[in-house]
Structures are given as structure tokens and as C-alpha cells.
Coordinates of C-alpha atoms and ligand atoms in Angstrom, one line a residue:
X26 CA -23.4 10.0 37.0
X27 CA -20.4 8.3 35.5
X28 CA -17.8 10.4 33.6
X29 CA -18.1 10.3 29.8
X30 CA -15.1 8.7 28.1
X31 CA -13.2 11.2 26.1
X32 CA -12.4 10.3 22.5
X33 CA -10.1 12.2 20.1
X34 CA -11.1 12.8 16.6
X35 CA -8.6 13.5 13.7
X36 CA -10.3 14.9 10.6
X37 CA -8.4 13.7 7.5
X38 CA -10.7 15.3 4.9
X39 CA -8.1 17.8 3.7
X40 CA -5.7 14.9 3.0
X41 CA -7.5 11.6 2.5
X42 CA -10.6 13.4 1.3
X43 CA -9.2 15.8 -1.2
X44 CA -6.5 13.4 -2.6
X45 CA -9.2 11.4 -4.2
X46 CA -11.2 14.3 -5.8
X47 CA -11.1 14.4 -9.6
X48 CA -11.0 18.2 -9.8
X49 CA -8.4 20.4 -8.1
X50 CA -9.7 22.2 -5.1
X51 CA -8.2 25.7 -5.1
X52 CA -5.6 26.4 -2.4
X53 CA -7.6 29.2 -0.9
X54 CA -10.6 26.9 -0.5
X55 CA -8.4 24.2 1.2
X56 CA -7.1 26.8 3.6
X57 CA -10.7 28.0 4.4
X58 CA -11.8 24.4 5.0
X59 CA -8.9 23.7 7.4
X60 CA -9.5 27.0 9.2
X61 CA -13.2 26.2 9.6
X62 CA -12.3 22.7 11.0
X63 CA -9.8 24.3 13.4
X64 CA -12.4 26.0 15.5
X65 CA -14.8 23.1 16.3
X66 CA -13.1 20.9 18.9
X67 CA -11.1 18.5 16.7
X68 CA -7.9 17.5 18.3
X69 CA -6.0 16.9 15.0
X70 CA -6.3 17.8 11.4
X71 CA -4.4 16.0 8.6
X72 CA -3.9 19.1 6.5
X73 CA -2.2 17.7 3.4
X74 CA 0.4 15.2 2.2
X75 CA 4.0 15.7 1.2
X76 CA 4.0 13.1 -1.5
X77 CA 5.0 13.2 -5.1
X78 CA 2.9 15.8 -6.9
X79 CA 2.9 13.4 -9.9
X80 CA 1.4 10.7 -7.7
X81 CA -1.2 13.0 -6.1
X82 CA -1.7 16.1 -8.2
X83 CA -4.7 17.2 -6.0
X84 CA -2.3 17.9 -3.1
X85 CA 0.5 19.5 -5.1
X86 CA 0.0 22.7 -3.1
X87 CA 0.9 21.2 0.2
X88 CA 3.4 23.9 1.2
X89 CA 1.1 26.8 0.3
X90 CA -1.7 25.1 2.3
X91 CA 0.5 24.6 5.4
X92 CA 1.8 28.1 5.2
X93 CA -1.6 29.7 4.6
X94 CA -3.6 28.2 7.4
X95 CA -4.2 29.9 10.8
X96 CA -3.1 27.6 13.4
X97 CA -5.3 27.3 16.5
X98 CA -3.5 26.4 19.7
X99 CA -4.3 22.9 20.9
X100 CA -5.0 21.6 17.4
X101 CA -2.2 19.3 16.0
X102 CA -1.7 19.9 12.3
X103 CA -0.3 16.7 10.8
X104 CA 0.6 15.7 7.2
X105 CA 1.2 12.4 5.4
X106 CA 4.8 11.6 4.5
X107 CA 6.1 8.7 2.5
X108 CA 9.8 9.4 2.3
X109 CA 12.7 11.6 3.2
X110 CA 12.0 14.2 0.5
X111 CA 8.4 14.5 1.9
X112 CA 9.8 14.9 5.5
X113 CA 12.2 17.7 4.4
X114 CA 9.3 19.5 2.7
X115 CA 7.1 19.1 5.8
X116 CA 9.8 20.4 8.1
X117 CA 10.2 23.5 6.1
X118 CA 6.5 24.1 6.6
X119 CA 6.6 23.4 10.4
X120 CA 4.1 20.6 10.5
X121 CA 3.3 19.6 14.1
X122 CA 3.6 15.9 13.5
X123 CA 4.7 13.6 10.8
X124 CA 2.2 10.9 9.8
X125 CA 4.4 8.4 8.0
X126 CA 2.8 5.8 5.8
X127 CA 3.5 2.3 4.5
X128 CA 1.3 -0.7 3.8
X129 CA 1.1 -4.0 5.5
X130 CA 0.5 -5.5 2.0
X131 CA 3.6 -5.8 -0.3
X132 CA 1.3 -5.5 -3.3
X133 CA -0.4 -2.3 -2.1
X134 CA 2.9 -0.8 -0.9
X135 CA 4.4 -1.3 -4.4
X136 CA 1.3 0.1 -6.1
X137 CA 0.9 3.1 -3.8
X138 CA 4.5 4.0 -2.9
X139 CA 6.5 2.3 -5.7
X140 CA 8.7 0.6 -3.0
X141 CA 8.9 -2.9 -1.4
X142 CA 7.9 -2.9 2.2
X143 CA 11.5 -3.3 3.2
X144 CA 12.5 -0.3 1.1
X145 CA 9.6 1.7 2.7
X146 CA 10.6 0.7 6.2
X147 CA 14.2 1.7 5.7
X148 CA 13.1 5.0 4.0
X149 CA 10.9 5.7 7.0
X150 CA 13.7 4.8 9.4
X151 CA 15.7 7.7 7.9
X152 CA 12.6 10.0 8.3
X153 CA 12.4 8.9 12.0
X154 CA 16.0 9.9 12.5
X155 CA 15.3 13.3 10.9
X156 CA 12.2 13.8 13.1
X157 CA 14.1 12.9 16.2
X158 CA 16.8 15.4 15.4
X159 CA 14.2 18.1 14.7
X160 CA 12.0 17.2 17.7
X161 CA 8.9 16.4 15.7
X162 CA 6.7 13.6 16.9
X163 CA 5.9 10.7 14.5
X164 CA 2.8 8.7 14.0
X165 CA 2.9 5.8 11.6
X166 CA -0.2 4.8 9.5
X167 CA -0.2 1.2 8.4
X168 CA -2.4 0.9 5.3
X169 CA -4.3 -2.4 4.6
X170 CA -4.0 -3.5 8.3
X171 CA -7.3 -5.4 7.9
X172 CA -7.0 -6.7 4.4
X173 CA -5.6 -5.8 0.9
X174 CA -7.9 -5.4 -2.1
X175 CA -5.3 -7.3 -4.2
X176 CA -3.8 -9.8 -1.8
X177 CA -6.8 -10.5 0.4
X178 CA -6.3 -11.2 4.1
X179 CA -3.2 -9.9 5.8
X180 CA -1.5 -11.6 8.7
X181 CA -2.3 -9.7 12.0
X182 CA 1.2 -10.8 13.2
X183 CA 2.7 -8.8 10.3
X184 CA 0.7 -5.7 11.5
X185 CA 2.1 -6.2 15.0
X186 CA 5.6 -6.7 13.7
X187 CA 5.5 -3.4 11.7
X188 CA 4.0 -1.6 14.7
X189 CA 6.8 -3.0 16.9
X190 CA 9.4 -1.8 14.3
X191 CA 8.3 1.8 14.4
X192 CA 7.4 1.9 18.1
X193 CA 11.0 0.7 18.8
X194 CA 12.3 3.6 16.7
X195 CA 10.3 6.2 18.7
X196 CA 6.9 6.5 17.0
X197 CA 4.5 8.0 19.5
X198 CA 1.4 6.7 17.7
X199 CA 0.3 4.0 15.3
X200 CA -2.7 4.2 13.1
X201 CA -4.3 0.9 11.9
X202 CA -5.9 1.7 8.5
X203 CA -8.7 -0.2 6.8
X204 CA -7.8 1.3 3.4
X205 CA -10.7 -0.2 1.4
X206 CA -13.3 -1.1 4.0
X207 CA -12.5 -4.8 4.4
X208 CA -12.5 -4.7 8.2
X209 CA -15.4 -6.1 10.2
X210 CA -16.2 -5.5 13.9
X211 CA -14.9 -8.6 15.6
X212 CA -11.7 -8.5 13.5
X213 CA -11.2 -4.8 14.5
X214 CA -11.9 -5.5 18.2
X215 CA -9.4 -8.5 18.2
X216 CA -6.5 -6.6 16.6
X217 CA -7.1 -3.4 18.6
X218 CA -7.2 -5.3 21.9
X219 CA -4.0 -7.2 20.9
X220 CA -2.3 -3.9 20.0
X221 CA -3.4 -2.1 23.1
X222 CA -2.2 -5.0 25.2
X223 CA 1.3 -4.8 23.8
X224 CA 2.0 -1.1 23.1
X225 CA 1.0 0.3 26.4
X226 CA 2.5 3.8 25.9
X227 CA 1.7 4.3 22.2
X228 CA -1.4 6.2 21.0
X229 CA -3.5 3.8 18.8
X230 CA -5.8 5.4 16.2
X231 CA -8.3 3.5 14.0
X232 CA -8.8 4.7 10.4
X233 CA -11.7 3.1 8.6
X234 CA -13.4 3.5 5.3
X235 CA -17.0 2.9 4.7
X236 CA -16.6 1.0 1.4
X237 CA -18.8 -1.9 2.7
X238 CA -21.0 0.0 5.1
X239 CA -19.2 -1.2 8.2
X240 CA -17.2 1.9 9.2
X241 CA -19.3 3.0 12.2
X242 CA -19.8 -0.6 13.4
X243 CA -16.0 -0.9 13.3
X244 CA -15.6 2.4 15.3
X245 CA -18.1 1.2 17.9
X246 CA -16.3 -2.2 18.2
X247 CA -12.9 -0.4 18.6
X248 CA -14.3 2.1 21.2
X249 CA -15.6 -0.8 23.2
X250 CA -12.2 -2.5 22.9
X251 CA -10.6 0.6 24.4
X252 CA -9.5 2.7 21.3
X253 CA -9.7 6.4 22.0
X254 CA -8.5 7.9 18.8
X255 CA -10.3 7.9 15.4
X256 CA -9.6 9.2 12.0
X257 CA -12.6 10.4 10.1
X258 CA -13.3 12.6 7.1
X259 CA -15.8 15.5 6.8
X260 CA -18.6 14.5 4.5
X261 CA -17.3 11.0 4.3
X262 CA -14.9 12.0 1.5
X263 CA -11.8 9.9 0.9
X264 CA -10.0 7.0 -0.6
X265 CA -6.6 5.9 -1.8
X266 CA -6.3 6.4 -5.6
X267 CA -3.8 3.4 -5.7
X268 CA -6.1 1.0 -3.9
X269 CA -8.7 -0.6 -6.3
X270 CA -12.3 0.0 -5.2
X271 CA -11.4 2.5 -2.5
X272 CA -14.1 4.9 -1.3
X273 CA -14.8 7.4 1.5
X274 CA -13.6 7.4 5.1
X275 CA -15.9 7.1 8.1
X276 CA -17.8 10.4 8.0
X277 CA -16.8 12.7 10.8
X278 CA -20.2 14.2 11.5
X279 CA -21.9 10.8 11.3
X280 CA -19.3 9.4 13.7
X281 CA -19.5 12.3 16.2
X282 CA -23.3 12.1 16.1
X283 CA -23.3 8.4 16.9
X284 CA -20.5 8.5 19.6
X285 CA -22.1 11.4 21.4
X286 CA -25.5 9.7 21.4
X287 CA -24.1 6.6 23.0
X288 CA -22.4 8.6 25.7
X289 CA -18.8 9.3 24.6
X290 CA -17.4 12.8 24.7
X291 CA -15.8 13.7 21.4
X292 CA -15.1 17.4 22.3
X293 CA -16.5 18.3 18.8
X294 CA -19.2 20.9 18.3
X295 CA -21.6 18.8 16.1
X296 CA -23.7 21.6 14.7
X297 CA -20.6 23.5 13.6
X298 CA -19.2 20.3 12.1
X299 CA -22.4 19.7 10.1
X300 CA -22.3 23.4 8.9
X301 CA -18.8 22.7 7.5
X302 CA -20.1 19.5 5.8
X303 CA -23.0 21.4 4.3
X304 CA -20.6 23.6 2.4
X305 CA -18.7 20.6 0.9
X306 CA -20.9 19.9 -2.1
X307 CA -20.4 23.4 -3.5
X308 CA -16.7 23.2 -2.8
X309 CA -16.1 19.9 -4.6
X310 CA -18.9 20.0 -7.1
X311 CA -20.8 16.8 -6.2
X312 CA -22.9 15.4 -3.3
X313 CA -21.2 13.8 -0.3
X314 CA -22.0 10.5 1.4
X315 CA -22.8 12.1 4.7
X316 CA -26.0 11.0 6.4
X317 CA -26.0 14.2 8.6
X318 CA -26.0 16.3 5.4
X319 CA -28.8 14.3 4.0
X320 CA -30.9 13.6 7.0
X321 CA -29.7 15.9 9.8
X322 CA -29.4 15.0 13.5
X323 CA -31.9 12.6 15.0
X324 CA -33.4 15.5 16.9
X325 CA -34.3 17.3 13.7
X326 CA -38.0 17.8 13.5
X327 CA -40.1 18.1 10.3
X328 CA -43.4 19.9 9.9
X329 CA -46.5 17.7 9.8
X330 CA -48.1 17.4 6.3
X331 CA -50.4 20.2 5.3
X332 CA -53.4 17.8 5.4
X333 CA -52.6 16.7 9.0
X334 CA -55.6 18.4 10.6
X335 CA -57.9 16.7 8.0
X336 CA -56.3 13.3 8.6
X337 CA -56.7 13.8 12.4
X338 CA -60.4 14.9 12.1
X339 CA -61.2 11.9 9.9
X340 CA -59.5 9.5 12.3
X341 CA -61.4 11.0 15.3
X342 CA -64.7 10.9 13.4
X343 CA -64.3 7.1 13.1
X344 CA -64.5 7.0 17.0
X345 CA -67.6 9.1 17.0
X346 CA -69.4 6.9 14.4
Ligands
COA6 N1 7.5 15.1 -2.5 C1 7.7 15.7 -3.7 N2 8.4 15.1 -4.8 C2 8.8 13.9 -4.5 C3 8.7 13.2 -3.3 C4 8.0 13.9 -2.3 N3 7.8 13.3 -1.1 N4 9.2 12.0 -3.4 C5 9.7 11.9 -4.7 N5 9.5 13.0 -5.3 C6 9.9 13.4 -6.7 C7 11.3 13.2 -7.0 O1 12.0 14.4 -6.7 C8 11.3 12.8 -8.5 O2 11.1 14.0 -9.2 P1 11.6 14.2 -10.7 O3 10.9 13.2 -11.5 O4 11.2 15.6 -11.0 O5 13.1 14.0 -10.6 C9 10.1 12.0 -8.6 O6 9.2 12.4 -7.6 C10 10.3 10.5 -8.6 O7 11.0 10.2 -7.4 P2 11.2 8.7 -6.9 O8 11.9 8.7 -5.6 O9 11.7 7.9 -8.0 O10 9.7 8.4 -6.6 P3 8.7 7.3 -7.2 O11 8.3 7.7 -8.5 O12 9.4 5.9 -7.0 O13 7.5 7.4 -6.2 C11 6.7 8.1 -4.0 C12 7.6 7.2 -4.8 C13 6.6 7.5 -2.6 C14 7.3 9.5 -4.0 C15 5.3 8.2 -4.7 O14 4.9 6.9 -5.1 C16 4.3 8.8 -3.9 O15 4.3 10.0 -3.6 N6 3.3 8.1 -3.4 C17 2.2 8.6 -2.5 C18 0.9 8.1 -3.0 C19 -0.2 8.5 -2.0 O16 -0.2 9.6 -1.5 N7 -1.2 7.7 -1.9 C20 -2.4 8.0 -1.1 C21 -2.1 8.1 0.3 S1 -2.0 6.5 1.1
ZN7 ZN1 -7.6 6.3 4.2

């Protein structure tokens, strides 16, 4: 039997998921969510973001969250960082990895981060220097890598140029983000193959949103193209409040369910993951777009209808007649 290919799943629900919730999730509940996610085989958890609390009030408790969680050895606790102020706050809380963010789209970068792309790149260069001095690894997430909801198509060459900029400065990973679900499978496969062919020693992660129902198709295309790392969000929560029309990420439990069925090894304990997702609606006060929460795994069995024996008897009686 051939070895199953190992994939690495990063759950971003505490960050991408909760940043987009209308009501503030209490800090203790965020900590409990991260602690539950820590024990089920995920390789990474994006625990929060160190952004301006005015921009994202939902994550204003980033420091308390980082300090309150129980860290499980082997799990990398990462956080989103847009500038030097965020990096300094994250260092104080001993995050394992900086996940820097900027957009491939000038318009989205201005809307989301209040900076031009050039200003963001130079702010992030300073953060990279700080990270190097502190010995903290850096991943860079490139928003709108597959299209911008305001500008439309983005130039794949520009995605590659930005990746090259950050890899050249020591980033150990690049995440290509489909911020508003504009990506489609052939586009994803093309860009991921191109990226993997150039940045041989850099971890590539795909981060997709299901805004147009293509998230899992994009994940499948990327896995077949050789991508081994995926962002996903428990319950399918998520979305950037500064990207018009944004909605939830690829749902972690739906993704793990599919990938395990088709023969990949995600390392994630699916039943425990679904149990975490089942608790989300009461945590956030509304239903979640998770198919696993709605329908359960494909091996779930339902009882036959109460009238089944009668139906069978009538059907068999037709043979006898
Ligand atoms: N953490 C906490 N506070 C921060 C901060 C950070 N990382 N960066 C800036 N601030 C504070 C400043 O101290 C200043 O505070 P003051 O008003 O009390 O003096 C205020 O925010 C404005 O600072 P400035 O540098 O002018 O920021 P800005 O208003 O131009 O906003 C960002 C720039 C990047 C900080 C802001 O747009 C942001 O945090 N965006 C993130 C949005 C996001 O997370 N989107 C979803 C994820 S993709
Ligand atoms: Zn996202």
C-alpha cells in the first residue's frame, strides 16, 4: 500500500473567524476554543491578531488570549501582524511565529491596512528585522492573491514579486490568500505550481474562502499541484471586514473530512474536530456554514422511517400477487 501524503492544517478560526463576528466573544471562551483545538492534531493555530483594536475590536484582547492559552508542544501558535507595533506586542506575548500580512491589491491594502503596498512592504521589512533579531520565524500572508473585490484580477507576476521580496528577507513561509473567494481551481493550480517551482525551500500555504462555493475544489486542485499546507477555519467562520462581500473560510472539518476520504493524512482527529464545531453556534450565537455540523460524516447512519416494515411488506406483497 502506498504511503498517504501528509498535509498540515492551520486552523485560523480564532483569528480570521472571530475577527468578523458582530458580537465580542469573551476572552475566556476564546481561550477555551484554542485549548480545545490544541489537542486534536492541528499543526498550527492562528490564535489572534495584533492589529489596531480600533480596526478590529473583536480581537482587542489579543494579549490576554495569548497569555491565557495552554500551549501544547508541537502546535505552533501564530498571530497576524500588520506593522511594527503589532510585532512588538506579539513578541511580549511570545508568539511562536509572526504571520505578517499585506495585500497584492493596492486598493485592498489601503482599505484594510491604511497604507500603500510600498508603505506596507517597508513596514514589514522592519518587522522582519525585529523577528530575525528575536529569532522568531516569519510567514507572510498575501491577501487578494487570486483577485481583489474592488480591482478585479490581480497580476500573478505581482504575487510572485511580493513573495520573492519576503523570501529574500528571510520569510520561511508564504500564504497565498483568496480573501473573497474569487479563486478557481485551474487558477489555483497554476499559481501554486509556479510558486512551488521557484521557492523550493519555502513553505507554501493556501488560504481560501468559500464565498463562491469553490473553496474545497481549490484545496483539491492545490493538493494535486503539490501544496501540503492549508489554512481553514472551524465551522467555516471568517472573512475580512475590510473586503466587500467577504465571507467564511474553507471549513476545517469539511476539509479534513474530504482530504481523509481521498487518501491524504491530515493528522487531525475528525470526530474531535466536529465536536469543537458543534459547540460554535452557542459560542457565537448563530448557525455556522459547516456541512459536517449540519449533515455529519458520510458514514453517519440514520434510522429507517417508522413505517419501514409496512413499506417493505407492501412491496413484497406486490411480488406475491
Ligand atoms: N496594535 C495596536 N494598536 C495599533 C497598532 C497595532 N498593531 N498599530 C497602530 N495602532 C494604534 C496606534 O498606536 C494609534 O493609536 P492612537 O490612536 O491611540 O494613537 C492608532 O492605532 C493609529 O495608528 P496608525 O499607525 O496611524 O494606524 P492606522 O490608523 O493607519 O491603521 C493599521 C493601520 C495597520 C494599524 C490598521 O489599519 C489595522 O490594524 N488594520 C488591520 C485590519 C485587519 O486586521 N483586517 C483583517 C485581517 S486581513
Ligand atoms: Zn482570510
